[in-house]
Amino acid sequence: MKVKATMNHRALRQLSNTQIRALVMTADAVKTEVMNAAVVPKQTGELERSGHIDDSLVQKGRVKLVYDTPYARRLYWHPEYSFRQDKNANARGRWLDDWITGSNSTFAKKAFQELYRRLNRGTIQ
């Protein structure tokens, strides 16, 4: 029995490129979810505004949600602080825990699957 298989390299390349786009879009969706949940401590809003997506390692399949202020690490790792809740009702330390191990831990996976499927509409049947 002989089997002949041909690879559609253009479609494979498109799938790889779509993975990268979907990964960045997923990170942005997580950032939006965090902002909408109002869990980032807020006094002037600088910490919340400093949140951005670091996609420097996207080719290796890694993106990061970064809060880039001098005090971000201190506030994140010290949930015992008393955070103001007049501006962000759910403000707390370790504000990303819900999306890492908590109730929203499957959000990123589901978002990636949906975005990848949507971006590849027509390529994958």
Short mmCIF file of C-alpha atoms in Angstrom, two decimals:
data_model
loop_
_atom_site.label_atom_id
_atom_site.label_comp_id
_atom_site.label_asym_id
_atom_site.label_seq_id
_atom_site.Cartn_x
_atom_site.Cartn_y
_atom_site.Cartn_z
CA MET A 1 0.00 0.00 0.00
CA LYS A 2 1.32 3.43 -0.93
CA VAL A 3 0.31 6.67 0.63
CA LYS A 4 1.18 10.02 -0.83
CA ALA A 5 0.75 13.09 1.33
CA THR A 6 1.24 16.67 0.28
CA MET A 7 1.61 19.49 2.75
CA ASN A 8 0.01 22.84 2.13
CA HIS A 9 2.90 24.99 3.38
CA ARG A 10 1.04 28.23 2.81
CA ALA A 11 -1.81 27.08 5.05
CA LEU A 12 0.64 25.85 7.72
CA ARG A 13 2.44 29.20 7.67
CA GLN A 14 -0.90 30.99 7.99
CA LEU A 15 -1.82 28.81 10.98
CA SER A 16 1.51 29.63 12.66
CA ASN A 17 1.08 33.36 12.08
CA THR A 18 -2.46 33.18 13.36
CA GLN A 19 -1.27 31.55 16.58
CA ILE A 20 0.93 34.55 17.25
CA ARG A 21 -1.86 37.04 16.52
CA ALA A 22 -4.32 35.10 18.67
CA LEU A 23 -1.83 34.98 21.55
CA VAL A 24 -1.38 38.77 21.57
CA MET A 25 -5.14 39.26 21.25
CA THR A 26 -5.68 36.86 24.16
CA ALA A 27 -3.30 38.83 26.36
CA ASP A 28 -5.17 41.99 25.44
CA ALA A 29 -8.48 40.30 26.30
CA VAL A 30 -7.11 39.30 29.73
CA LYS A 31 -5.95 42.88 30.29
CA THR A 32 -9.42 44.16 29.39
CA GLU A 33 -11.05 41.64 31.74
CA VAL A 34 -8.77 42.73 34.59
CA MET A 35 -9.61 46.38 33.94
CA ASN A 36 -13.36 45.65 33.81
CA ALA A 37 -13.19 43.64 37.04
CA ALA A 38 -11.80 46.75 38.79
CA VAL A 39 -9.31 44.75 40.86
CA VAL A 40 -6.19 46.88 40.31
CA PRO A 41 -5.59 49.27 43.22
CA LYS A 42 -6.33 52.82 42.12
CA GLN A 43 -5.48 56.13 43.68
CA THR A 44 -4.47 58.30 40.74
CA GLY A 45 -4.90 55.61 38.06
CA GLU A 46 -1.22 55.51 37.14
CA LEU A 47 -0.81 51.83 38.08
CA GLU A 48 -3.84 50.85 36.02
CA ARG A 49 -2.69 52.93 33.03
CA SER A 50 0.79 51.41 33.17
CA GLY A 51 -0.58 47.95 32.36
CA HIS A 52 0.57 46.85 28.92
CA ILE A 53 1.30 43.72 26.91
CA ASP A 54 4.98 42.77 26.51
CA ASP A 55 5.12 40.73 23.32
CA SER A 56 8.91 40.65 22.93
CA LEU A 57 8.90 36.83 23.25
CA VAL A 58 5.79 36.23 21.16
CA GLN A 59 7.76 34.16 18.63
CA LYS A 60 8.51 31.74 21.47
CA GLY A 61 4.85 31.64 22.47
CA ARG A 62 5.10 33.95 25.49
CA VAL A 63 3.47 37.27 26.24
CA LYS A 64 3.31 39.12 29.55
CA LEU A 65 0.86 41.49 31.15
CA VAL A 66 3.14 44.06 32.78
CA TYR A 67 2.34 46.81 35.27
CA ASP A 68 5.27 49.15 34.94
CA THR A 69 5.44 51.45 37.96
CA PRO A 70 8.03 51.51 40.74
CA TYR A 71 5.46 50.41 43.31
CA ALA A 72 3.55 47.78 41.28
CA ARG A 73 5.49 44.83 42.70
CA ARG A 74 5.09 46.01 46.28
CA LEU A 75 1.34 46.48 45.92
CA TYR A 76 0.86 43.19 44.08
CA TRP A 77 2.72 40.97 46.54
CA HIS A 78 1.28 42.53 49.70
CA PRO A 79 -2.45 41.78 49.83
CA GLU A 80 -2.46 42.70 53.52
CA TYR A 81 -2.40 46.39 52.59
CA SER A 82 -5.69 48.22 52.94
CA PHE A 83 -6.60 49.37 49.43
CA ARG A 84 -9.02 52.17 48.65
CA GLN A 85 -12.19 50.83 47.14
CA ASP A 86 -13.93 54.06 46.26
CA LYS A 87 -12.52 54.11 42.71
CA ASN A 88 -12.09 50.39 42.03
CA ALA A 89 -14.62 48.47 44.07
CA ASN A 90 -12.67 45.20 44.07
CA ALA A 91 -9.15 46.61 44.47
CA ARG A 92 -6.73 44.25 46.18
CA GLY A 93 -3.22 42.88 46.15
CA ARG A 94 -2.45 39.91 43.88
CA TRP A 95 -5.12 41.19 41.51
CA LEU A 96 -4.24 38.69 38.76
CA ASP A 97 -4.72 35.57 40.91
CA ASP A 98 -8.27 35.04 39.66
CA TRP A 99 -6.95 34.72 36.10
CA ILE A 100 -3.98 32.54 37.10
CA THR A 101 -5.42 29.99 39.53
CA GLY A 102 -8.83 31.30 40.57
CA SER A 103 -12.34 31.43 39.20
CA ASN A 104 -11.27 32.88 35.83
CA SER A 105 -8.28 30.57 35.30
CA THR A 106 -9.77 29.09 32.10
CA PHE A 107 -10.53 32.50 30.58
CA ALA A 108 -7.24 32.80 28.66
CA LYS A 109 -7.46 29.28 27.25
CA LYS A 110 -11.05 29.74 26.10
CA ALA A 111 -10.31 33.19 24.67
CA PHE A 112 -7.30 31.85 22.74
CA GLN A 113 -9.34 28.96 21.33
CA GLU A 114 -12.13 31.28 20.21
CA LEU A 115 -9.79 33.89 18.72
CA TYR A 116 -7.69 31.26 16.94
CA ARG A 117 -10.82 29.64 15.51
CA ARG A 118 -12.20 33.01 14.42
CA LEU A 119 -8.93 34.13 12.80
CA ASN A 120 -8.59 30.83 10.91
CA ARG A 121 -12.11 30.78 9.57
CA GLY A 122 -11.78 29.36 6.08
CA THR A 123 -8.39 27.72 6.69
CA ILE A 124 -9.61 25.11 9.15
CA GLN A 125 -12.74 23.26 8.16
#
